[in-house]
XYZ file of C-alpha atoms in Angstrom:
681
model
C 167.540 74.565 292.641
C 166.950 77.567 294.881
C 166.634 76.665 298.527
C 167.859 73.057 298.242
C 171.358 71.708 298.131
C 172.158 68.923 295.717
C 175.711 68.570 296.912
C 176.446 64.959 297.795
C 177.530 64.486 301.358
C 179.688 61.700 302.644
C 177.738 58.512 303.184
C 178.264 58.582 306.894
C 176.688 62.012 307.125
C 173.447 61.250 305.351
C 170.859 59.744 307.671
C 167.103 59.829 307.842
C 167.149 61.567 311.171
C 169.129 64.505 309.836
C 167.618 64.770 306.420
C 165.267 67.667 306.661
C 166.082 71.185 307.744
C 165.054 74.733 307.072
C 165.658 76.512 303.826
C 166.964 80.039 303.629
C 164.541 80.909 300.871
C 161.614 81.843 303.078
C 162.034 81.393 306.791
C 158.720 83.085 307.488
C 156.445 80.615 305.768
C 158.438 77.676 304.501
C 160.240 76.868 301.298
C 158.726 77.889 297.960
C 159.982 75.416 295.353
C 160.773 76.220 291.756
C 157.987 75.755 289.221
C 159.088 72.512 287.639
C 157.388 71.860 284.310
C 156.314 68.429 283.129
C 159.241 67.151 281.011
C 158.791 66.947 277.271
C 158.277 63.456 275.916
C 161.220 63.934 273.546
C 163.527 64.689 276.502
C 162.292 61.576 278.298
C 162.942 59.469 275.185
C 166.464 60.869 274.806
C 167.244 59.972 278.424
C 165.813 56.486 277.903
C 168.134 55.964 274.935
C 171.137 57.086 277.004
C 170.220 54.742 279.852
C 169.787 51.847 277.429
C 173.227 52.483 276.016
C 174.655 52.003 279.527
C 173.096 48.541 279.664
C 170.173 49.105 282.007
C 167.258 46.694 281.679
C 164.166 47.886 279.829
C 162.024 48.217 282.947
C 164.611 50.319 284.790
C 165.121 52.459 281.690
C 161.413 53.196 281.582
C 160.910 54.022 285.240
C 164.119 56.069 285.618
C 163.629 58.122 282.463
C 160.122 59.118 283.558
C 161.244 59.745 287.151
C 163.678 62.515 286.204
C 162.404 66.046 286.804
C 165.017 67.321 284.342
C 165.813 64.450 281.976
C 168.185 66.524 279.821
C 170.291 67.339 282.860
C 170.413 63.712 284.000
C 171.384 62.574 280.482
C 174.345 64.960 280.447
C 175.507 63.846 283.880
C 175.564 60.196 282.829
C 178.741 60.921 280.884
C 180.614 62.104 283.972
C 179.262 60.445 287.125
C 180.626 61.185 290.590
C 182.355 58.505 292.613
C 181.275 57.358 296.056
C 183.659 54.978 297.777
C 182.230 52.171 299.875
C 183.821 49.147 301.438
C 184.757 46.826 298.592
C 184.322 49.181 295.675
C 183.113 52.448 294.254
C 179.534 53.450 293.466
C 179.056 55.716 290.445
C 176.345 58.259 291.112
C 174.655 61.234 289.509
C 172.827 63.892 291.459
C 169.443 64.864 290.157
C 165.900 65.568 291.263
C 163.258 62.858 290.854
C 159.485 62.945 291.084
C 158.424 61.522 294.455
C 155.842 59.341 292.735
C 158.679 57.237 291.272
C 160.611 56.297 294.440
C 159.677 53.723 297.084
C 161.227 52.769 300.435
C 163.658 49.886 300.589
C 161.314 46.850 300.828
C 163.845 44.993 303.016
C 164.592 48.060 305.140
C 167.312 47.339 307.713
C 165.315 49.310 310.310
C 163.190 46.170 310.626
C 166.092 44.232 312.104
C 165.306 43.308 315.680
C 161.612 42.692 315.016
C 161.725 40.557 311.908
C 159.781 37.290 311.903
C 161.719 34.266 310.676
C 160.377 31.053 309.210
C 162.555 28.932 311.505
C 160.692 30.393 314.455
C 157.317 29.429 312.980
C 156.341 32.803 311.527
C 153.349 32.808 309.198
C 154.212 33.098 305.534
C 152.796 36.613 305.169
C 154.823 37.861 308.147
C 158.182 36.392 307.251
C 161.137 38.563 306.456
C 161.702 39.353 302.811
C 164.865 37.927 301.283
C 167.797 40.289 300.894
C 168.103 41.797 297.409
C 170.822 40.354 295.217
C 172.727 41.675 292.228
C 170.718 41.695 289.012
C 171.095 38.671 286.762
C 172.519 40.930 284.115
C 175.299 41.933 286.515
C 174.575 45.667 286.257
C 174.243 48.269 288.981
C 170.761 46.950 289.623
C 169.321 44.936 292.468
C 166.889 42.088 292.222
C 164.506 40.636 294.778
C 162.319 37.526 294.605
C 158.938 37.616 296.370
C 155.979 35.266 296.371
C 153.503 37.607 294.690
C 152.718 41.303 294.088
C 150.526 41.305 297.194
C 153.490 40.155 299.299
C 155.596 43.126 298.269
C 152.685 45.569 298.361
C 151.803 44.573 301.920
C 155.405 44.821 303.011
C 155.781 48.284 301.485
C 152.586 49.455 303.201
C 153.772 48.063 306.546
C 157.194 49.642 306.129
C 155.710 53.054 305.346
C 153.463 52.967 308.391
C 156.235 51.790 310.683
C 158.756 54.329 309.427
C 156.248 57.162 309.719
C 155.672 56.152 313.349
C 159.233 55.368 314.459
C 161.059 58.109 312.563
C 158.382 60.772 311.955
C 159.616 63.377 309.503
C 156.296 64.461 308.004
C 156.188 67.829 309.766
C 159.812 68.457 308.839
C 159.496 67.881 305.109
C 156.146 69.689 305.001
C 157.898 73.012 305.578
C 161.044 72.654 303.477
C 160.786 69.454 301.524
C 163.646 66.962 301.660
C 167.016 68.681 301.786
C 169.575 65.888 301.941
C 169.583 63.673 298.832
C 168.212 60.149 298.918
C 170.499 57.426 297.581
C 168.378 55.727 294.926
C 169.157 52.293 293.506
C 167.300 50.579 290.619
C 165.753 47.252 291.604
C 163.679 44.667 289.747
C 161.053 42.661 291.624
C 160.459 39.114 290.402
C 157.519 36.984 291.530
C 157.332 33.277 292.225
C 153.719 33.138 291.082
C 154.742 34.062 287.551
C 153.484 37.649 287.645
C 155.559 39.866 285.406
C 158.505 41.636 286.978
C 158.223 45.186 288.318
C 161.014 47.773 288.047
C 161.461 50.029 291.088
C 163.629 52.888 292.256
C 164.300 52.220 295.935
C 165.692 54.569 298.567
C 168.641 52.577 299.857
C 169.336 55.458 302.209
C 166.308 57.615 302.872
C 163.371 55.261 303.356
C 162.076 57.336 306.250
C 162.185 60.478 304.155
C 160.375 59.034 301.171
C 157.841 57.372 303.499
C 157.135 60.768 305.073
C 156.770 62.281 301.598
C 154.353 59.583 300.440
C 152.361 59.877 303.646
C 152.027 63.638 303.071
C 151.004 63.170 299.434
C 148.665 60.289 300.241
C 150.566 57.885 297.989
C 150.227 54.165 298.557
C 153.621 52.521 297.894
C 151.873 49.686 296.103
C 150.442 52.165 293.592
C 153.908 53.582 292.961
C 155.366 50.092 292.571
C 152.728 48.377 290.458
C 150.727 51.067 288.673
C 152.722 54.209 288.027
C 155.948 52.303 287.331
C 154.178 50.437 284.511
C 151.872 53.056 283.051
C 153.712 56.240 282.043
C 150.439 57.932 281.173
C 149.050 57.483 284.706
C 152.357 58.584 286.185
C 152.518 61.802 284.171
C 148.858 62.537 284.925
C 149.516 62.329 288.672
C 152.496 64.678 288.443
C 150.792 67.087 286.081
C 147.744 67.610 288.289
C 149.921 69.329 290.885
C 151.842 71.312 288.286
C 148.592 72.600 286.793
C 147.215 73.463 290.228
C 150.178 75.754 290.890
C 149.912 77.267 287.426
C 146.193 77.887 287.856
C 146.101 79.315 291.395
C 149.616 80.596 291.929
C 151.715 79.691 294.960
C 150.232 82.368 297.235
C 146.681 81.135 296.663
C 147.379 77.501 297.530
C 146.168 76.264 300.899
C 148.740 75.274 303.512
C 148.181 71.581 302.840
C 148.516 72.105 299.089
C 151.767 74.016 299.539
C 153.093 71.220 301.723
C 152.328 68.645 299.041
C 153.903 70.701 296.281
C 157.071 71.035 298.380
C 157.490 67.261 298.409
C 156.400 66.631 294.833
C 160.080 66.116 294.032
C 163.054 64.898 296.056
C 166.811 65.475 295.636
C 168.608 62.204 294.951
C 171.886 60.648 294.049
C 171.077 57.840 291.654
C 173.463 54.892 291.522
C 174.160 54.214 287.853
C 177.261 52.027 288.078
C 179.585 50.051 290.299
C 183.306 49.355 290.154
C 184.392 46.611 292.583
C 187.858 46.393 294.028
C 189.908 43.927 292.048
C 191.064 42.175 295.194
C 187.628 41.620 296.713
C 185.486 41.378 293.564
C 182.546 42.400 295.753
C 179.068 41.977 294.212
C 176.928 45.080 293.811
C 174.285 44.137 296.386
C 176.950 43.669 299.068
C 178.379 47.106 298.285
C 174.926 48.637 298.726
C 174.474 46.829 302.020
C 177.889 48.077 303.183
C 176.858 51.604 302.287
C 173.674 51.328 304.369
C 175.614 49.884 307.283
C 178.173 52.667 307.158
C 175.360 55.222 307.220
C 173.131 53.786 309.933
C 174.950 51.079 311.870
C 178.343 52.752 312.265
C 177.619 56.455 311.848
C 180.011 59.115 313.139
C 180.107 59.571 316.894
C 177.579 62.251 317.852
C 179.020 65.572 318.913
C 177.145 65.562 322.197
C 174.313 67.784 323.403
C 176.566 70.648 324.535
C 178.303 70.919 321.169
C 175.003 70.560 319.334
C 173.461 73.351 321.412
C 176.502 75.521 320.705
C 176.056 75.080 316.959
C 172.319 75.653 317.169
C 172.871 78.754 319.289
C 174.981 80.367 316.569
C 172.363 79.444 313.976
C 169.648 81.002 316.142
C 171.633 84.223 316.525
C 172.009 84.369 312.745
C 168.241 84.166 312.251
C 167.530 86.740 314.960
C 169.990 89.225 313.416
C 168.803 88.647 309.851
C 165.877 90.743 308.551
C 163.333 88.973 306.381
C 161.299 90.247 303.495
C 158.525 91.366 305.829
C 160.101 91.887 309.245
C 163.173 93.657 310.628
C 165.913 91.891 312.536
C 165.135 91.018 316.163
C 168.602 91.858 317.434
C 171.355 94.125 316.160
C 174.671 92.884 314.853
C 176.316 94.234 318.026
C 173.834 92.378 320.225
C 174.544 89.240 318.242
C 178.271 89.559 318.994
C 177.561 90.259 322.675
C 175.236 87.272 322.977
C 177.722 85.086 321.112
C 180.491 86.131 323.465
C 182.876 87.063 320.651
C 183.590 90.577 321.985
C 185.744 91.331 325.002
C 184.329 92.623 328.268
C 185.787 96.052 327.602
C 184.475 96.157 324.029
C 180.979 95.266 325.251
C 181.030 98.114 327.780
C 182.310 100.548 325.156
C 179.315 99.622 322.988
C 176.927 100.422 325.815
C 176.189 96.898 327.057
C 175.942 96.036 330.725
C 179.092 94.801 332.465
C 177.000 92.387 334.545
C 176.551 88.791 333.418
C 173.125 88.435 334.990
C 171.883 91.283 332.791
C 173.330 89.568 329.729
C 171.648 86.322 330.810
C 168.295 88.082 331.078
C 168.732 89.737 327.670
C 169.620 86.400 326.066
C 166.537 84.777 327.573
C 164.357 87.620 326.363
C 165.751 87.317 322.830
C 165.553 83.526 322.596
C 162.468 82.675 324.671
C 160.278 85.682 323.904
C 157.106 84.669 322.109
C 157.600 87.260 319.351
C 160.894 85.646 318.318
C 159.804 82.017 318.621
C 159.381 81.462 314.892
C 162.840 82.764 314.080
C 164.450 80.796 316.883
C 162.751 77.641 315.637
C 163.957 78.420 312.114
C 167.513 78.589 313.412
C 167.138 75.241 315.179
C 165.618 73.629 312.088
C 168.513 74.835 309.959
C 170.733 72.249 311.667
C 168.266 69.561 312.715
C 165.360 67.555 311.433
C 163.135 68.814 314.228
C 160.208 70.642 312.704
C 158.612 71.579 316.031
C 161.364 72.485 318.490
C 160.169 72.481 322.075
C 160.547 75.184 324.668
C 163.158 72.992 326.326
C 165.199 73.122 323.113
C 165.085 76.912 323.164
C 166.008 77.063 326.861
C 169.011 74.785 326.340
C 170.258 76.995 323.510
C 169.841 80.151 325.589
C 171.751 78.582 328.475
C 174.599 77.579 326.179
C 174.966 81.225 325.158
C 174.701 82.402 328.752
C 177.494 80.167 330.093
C 180.014 80.802 327.308
C 182.024 83.334 329.373
C 181.912 81.108 332.467
C 182.991 78.044 330.453
C 185.929 79.973 329.098
C 187.019 81.047 332.558
C 186.782 77.484 333.837
C 188.673 76.152 330.805
C 185.676 73.949 330.010
C 186.376 71.758 333.049
C 183.469 69.325 332.931
C 183.233 68.872 336.695
C 182.503 72.585 337.111
C 180.596 73.403 333.950
C 178.237 70.449 333.625
C 176.323 70.823 336.937
C 175.912 74.563 336.411
C 174.640 74.058 332.881
C 172.121 71.510 334.168
C 170.858 73.838 336.918
C 170.411 76.782 334.563
C 168.618 74.600 332.031
C 166.148 73.453 334.683
C 165.784 76.813 336.374
C 165.146 78.734 333.164
C 162.273 76.425 332.354
C 160.386 78.880 334.576
C 157.315 79.445 332.430
C 156.898 83.104 333.423
C 160.024 84.031 331.450
C 158.186 83.741 328.129
C 155.336 85.945 329.308
C 157.143 88.685 331.209
C 160.542 89.049 329.562
C 159.313 90.386 326.246
C 160.841 92.775 323.732
C 158.558 95.646 324.776
C 159.429 95.345 328.483
C 162.710 97.080 329.340
C 164.978 95.210 331.719
C 166.983 96.606 334.629
C 170.524 97.127 333.455
C 169.631 97.116 329.754
C 171.235 99.747 327.543
C 167.901 101.505 327.007
C 166.507 100.906 330.500
C 166.538 103.230 333.507
C 165.300 100.941 336.301
C 167.705 100.354 339.196
C 168.258 97.078 340.994
C 166.668 98.599 344.084
C 163.579 99.579 342.091
C 163.371 96.027 340.741
C 163.496 94.706 344.314
C 160.771 97.100 345.482
C 158.518 96.197 342.540
C 158.987 92.525 343.344
C 158.054 93.163 346.976
C 154.839 94.833 345.837
C 154.020 91.786 343.712
C 154.557 89.565 346.752
C 152.128 91.714 348.740
C 149.593 91.289 345.954
C 149.898 87.512 346.239
C 151.736 86.837 342.980
C 153.658 83.607 343.165
C 151.215 82.053 345.588
C 148.673 82.042 342.776
C 151.001 79.836 340.724
C 152.640 82.607 338.698
C 155.300 85.203 339.447
C 154.948 88.807 338.375
C 157.287 90.590 335.930
C 159.635 92.006 338.585
C 159.715 88.736 340.521
C 160.535 86.865 337.313
C 163.362 89.172 336.292
C 164.871 89.108 339.761
C 164.611 85.303 339.831
C 166.397 85.030 336.478
C 169.250 87.271 337.571
C 169.704 85.770 341.038
C 169.568 82.280 339.570
C 172.624 82.949 337.435
C 174.845 83.776 340.425
C 173.296 81.041 342.580
C 174.170 78.488 339.907
C 177.754 79.571 339.207
C 178.654 80.201 342.854
C 180.983 77.869 344.707
C 179.401 76.302 346.644
C 176.338 76.337 344.423
C 173.371 77.998 346.106
C 170.954 76.281 343.737
C 171.436 72.746 342.548
C 169.570 70.036 340.738
C 166.706 68.347 342.498
C 167.751 65.478 344.772
C 165.645 62.345 345.063
C 165.434 59.979 347.998
C 167.421 59.556 351.167
C 166.874 60.843 354.670
C 167.003 64.597 354.699
C 167.057 64.760 350.921
C 163.388 64.328 350.100
C 163.118 67.699 348.349
C 162.701 66.700 344.726
C 161.533 70.121 343.524
C 163.109 71.397 340.348
C 165.232 74.571 340.482
C 162.414 76.445 338.712
C 159.964 75.420 341.432
C 162.380 76.437 344.167
C 162.895 79.826 342.515
C 159.145 80.398 342.330
C 158.749 79.539 346.021
C 161.648 81.825 346.901
C 160.430 84.867 344.966
C 156.914 84.395 346.362
C 158.166 85.532 349.789
C 159.400 88.952 350.901
C 162.435 87.314 352.441
C 163.126 85.555 349.145
C 162.986 88.848 347.249
C 165.497 90.374 349.670
C 167.639 87.242 349.274
C 167.538 87.438 345.475
C 168.426 91.128 345.585
C 171.383 90.409 347.856
C 172.520 87.552 345.589
C 172.537 89.821 342.532
C 174.230 92.655 344.393
C 176.947 90.358 345.753
C 177.322 88.485 342.492
C 177.978 91.672 340.552
C 180.722 92.578 343.021
C 182.282 89.144 342.857
C 181.511 88.515 346.539
C 180.412 85.273 348.165
C 176.704 84.716 348.704
C 175.268 84.871 352.223
C 171.852 84.150 353.703
C 169.624 87.105 354.689
C 166.586 87.442 356.918
C 163.142 89.000 356.432
C 164.600 92.510 356.337
C 167.515 91.669 354.064
C 170.123 91.617 356.853
C 172.724 88.864 356.966
C 172.070 85.802 359.119
C 174.918 84.761 361.411
C 175.821 81.376 362.791
C 176.250 80.645 366.502
C 179.950 81.326 366.037
C 179.242 84.819 364.778
C 180.096 84.038 361.130
C 177.727 84.996 358.283
C 175.954 81.920 356.955
C 177.024 81.135 353.410
C 174.118 80.496 351.096
C 173.768 76.852 350.079
C 171.205 74.811 348.204
C 170.131 73.122 351.446
C 169.514 76.480 353.146
C 167.552 77.796 350.176
C 165.353 74.718 349.959
C 164.755 74.726 353.717
C 163.895 78.427 353.867
C 161.605 78.373 350.829
C 159.825 75.056 351.099
C 156.597 76.250 349.519
C 154.786 77.085 352.754
C 153.864 80.530 353.990
C 156.480 82.678 355.726
C 155.151 81.727 359.180
C 155.336 78.036 358.428
C 151.536 77.702 358.357
C 149.352 78.091 355.279
C 147.256 81.242 355.283
C 143.667 80.444 356.297
C 141.881 83.458 354.837
C 142.143 86.214 352.275
C 143.566 86.417 348.805
C 146.788 84.548 349.678
C 144.881 81.520 350.957
C 142.541 81.520 347.956
C 145.509 81.909 345.601
C 147.142 78.813 347.028
C 143.966 76.816 346.499
C 143.664 78.182 342.959
C 147.180 76.959 342.202
C 146.107 73.570 343.535
C 143.010 73.605 341.304
C 145.138 74.305 338.251
C 147.572 71.539 339.187
C 144.737 69.044 339.655
C 143.227 69.961 336.268
C 146.620 69.428 334.676
C 146.835 66.101 336.472
C 143.374 65.142 335.206
C 144.313 66.047 331.645
C 147.443 63.914 331.853
C 145.462 61.026 333.312
C 142.912 61.157 330.475
C 145.695 61.270 327.893
C 147.457 58.362 329.579
C 144.266 56.315 329.538
C 143.737 57.111 325.864
C 147.256 55.860 325.145
C 146.608 52.386 326.563
C 146.633 50.042 323.525
C 144.451 47.004 322.946
C 147.671 45.030 322.691
C 151.307 45.970 322.358
C 151.718 48.305 319.418
C 147.963 48.318 318.716
C 145.381 51.081 318.606
C 143.887 52.752 321.670
C 141.577 50.503 323.684
C 139.140 53.267 324.636
C 139.042 54.614 321.087
C 138.045 51.147 319.909
C 135.790 49.973 322.766
C 134.829 53.176 324.558
C 134.161 53.156 328.339
C 131.243 52.480 330.644
C 128.681 55.212 329.918
C 127.285 55.159 333.481
C 130.713 55.796 334.990
C 131.429 58.538 332.466
C 128.039 60.204 333.015
C 128.613 60.316 336.780
C 132.097 61.801 336.352
C 130.846 64.361 333.822
C 128.135 65.488 336.286
C 130.807 66.156 338.909
C 132.940 68.013 336.410
C 129.935 69.994 335.228
C 129.166 71.178 338.754
C 132.732 72.423 339.124
C 132.573 73.988 335.674
C 129.405 75.926 336.544
C 130.966 77.068 339.817
C 134.047 78.367 337.981
C 131.856 80.113 335.431
C 129.947 81.837 338.257
C 133.210 83.101 339.747
C 134.265 84.456 336.366
C 130.903 86.213 335.905
C 131.162 87.758 339.367
C 134.679 88.965 338.691
C 133.630 90.438 335.357
C 130.610 92.185 336.896
C 132.740 93.677 339.661
C 135.324 94.856 337.144
C 132.643 96.514 335.002
C 131.112 98.179 338.035
C 134.513 99.461 339.106
C 135.170 100.818 335.628
C 131.786 102.531 335.497
C 132.444 104.085 338.905
C 135.876 105.250 337.757
C 134.369 106.786 334.614
C 131.705 108.524 336.691
C 134.300 109.895 339.128
C 136.408 111.173 336.232
C 133.424 112.868 334.611
C 132.372 114.554 337.850
C 135.878 115.917 338.362
C 136.001 117.651 334.982
C 135.798 121.494 334.970
C 132.307 122.669 334.311
C 130.722 119.392 335.269
C 127.056 119.610 336.209
C 126.560 120.070 339.922
C-alpha cells in the first residue's frame, strides 16, 4: 500500500518502541491511507475455505477470514508463506493487512513481568497472573489459553490496554501515520473454566503496545473485540463499514482531524503466523517458539547504536526533509546547502560554491535551518522518519543540529571520545539558548552568510547597542547578541583549554551550577562580554588561542606580563549574572528589567509547583489527589486574591505602556504631517 511498508523485518528489529514513523506520502499533514473497500462476502468465504484446508480450527477460520482487508491476496499468499527462523524452529508467516477491530493485545503480555501478582504470595484471584498460553490441542500453529471466565480475560485485556497506553504511549505517533512496522499476529483460542464457549482471537505477539494505541484512538474496548466482534461477523462488518462509508461520503479532505486519525489506524500491517516447523532435534512446541520470538525481540534486542549515532542518522534524515519540496511548499535549503551542512564537501569546494570558510558561520546557519520556527514541522518529520517520537522536543532538534555542527571537528580529532564528547555536551547545552529560535530566522540575514553584507564589527556594534538598551538583563538577548553568542560559543567549546564547559555542581569554589546557555546570556548582557565574544570569534577564525579582554576589548595580562588565556573559570567569574560594577543597578530600566526577569522566573516556578501538586497521586500509580478531593477553598481563595492583585497591577502596566505607545505614534504622525510641503501653517 502507498505510504506503508509491508516488508518483514528481522524479529530483533521489530519492537513497539520503534514501530511508528513518518510516511513519505504527505509530510505536511500526515499519511492519507488508501480507500480500502469492505471485502466481498464471496472473497471472505474463499479465504475461509483455504484456511480450513490448512487445518485451522473453525473459530480461527472465521475470525481470520473476516479480519483480512484483502482476503484474495491473503488466500494466494497461503500457498507460499515466508519463513521466519526462531530458536527451536521456523515460523511460517504471510504479510497482509488486517482490520484493527480483529486484533487484540497479548493477554499475557510479557511487559507485565516485574509487577505480576502470584497466587503463592496471596494475590486475590482477580489479580493473579494469567497462565502462559500453550500449543493448541489440535497441534496447529495456534495458541490456547485457559481462564476462569470471560470477565477474567476481558478485565485483563482492559488493564493491559490501559497500562500499555501509559507506559509505552504511541497514540500520537500512530495518529499521524498509522502503524508502519507489521505486528506479528498469532491465532489463539480462549477456553473458560466456567463452561462458557471458547473464543477465537488474533493476538499481537509482538506489537501489543501498537494495537493498544490503535484501539485507544478508535475507542475500542478489547473485550468487545474479543467477545462480540469475533463471534458476530455482521457486527464486525458494520463497525468497519461505518468508517469506510464516512470517507466515501465526505471525502478525505472534509474529515475532521480526529476522524482522519481514526481512519489511519482502521487497518494495521501484520505478519500472520500460519504454520510452524520445529527443529527435528529439539521438537520444540509452538507456544515455546512464540515465546522465544518475543524474548528475542524485547528481552535481548540488538545493542542500541548510542545517542551520537542516532543523532547522526536523524540529522541526515532532517536534511533530506529540509531539501525536499512538498506539494505546497518549496524546499527550505538548497541541495548545495544540504551538502555543506552534511559536511560531505571539502573546505575548498564549499568556498568555491560561495559558502563561508568560517565554522562559526556554518554553525549559525545550521541552527537557523534546524531550529527556526518556520522549519520545525519539516525537522520533526525527519526525526519521525526514524523514530517513534511523534512530538520531538526542542532538545531533540538542538542535539541534531549540534551533531551536524561538530562533524568537521570530529573528523579532525579522529572521533577521539575524550575530546569530542565534552564539546558535544557543551554545545548541546549552550544551544538550548531559547533566543535562537526567535532571532535566527530565515528572513534575518546572518553575518558571514553568502547573501549577507554585515561585518563582524557591525555585529559587535549592534550587540553593544542592545546591551545599552538593557536586552539580556530583561531575560532575553537581542538578535545581534544572540548571533554573537552562538558564534563565540562554538570556538569557546572547541578550544583547548575549553573556555566554556558544562555546569559544575558542588565543592568549594565550584558552586556555579549555571548551564552554558545561562552563562552565555550573562556574558552577552554586558559590554565587556560583547567585546569578549567578538574577540573569541575573531581569534577563532584565525586559529589563534583565546585570551581574556577588558571593558574596552583590550587583552588582560597576568602579573607576569603574559596575556591571560580564556578559561571556563574566568568566564564564569567575570560574568556571574551581576551588573558590571558588581552591584545590582538600583534605578532605571536596567534595574526594572532585572526585576522583570525575576517576576517571569517566579511565575514559571509557580506554574511548575502547581503542576507538581496536581501530579501527586492518591496512592502509588493512582489518580491525582487534588483532582479527586480538591483543596481547601479558604486557602485557595486567599491565594487567588493575592494573585489577582498582582494580575491587576500587571494589566495596569500594560495599559500604561499601550497608551504611551499610542500617544507617541500620534505625535509622530502629527510631526510627519506638519513637515509635509504645503502643510497648513
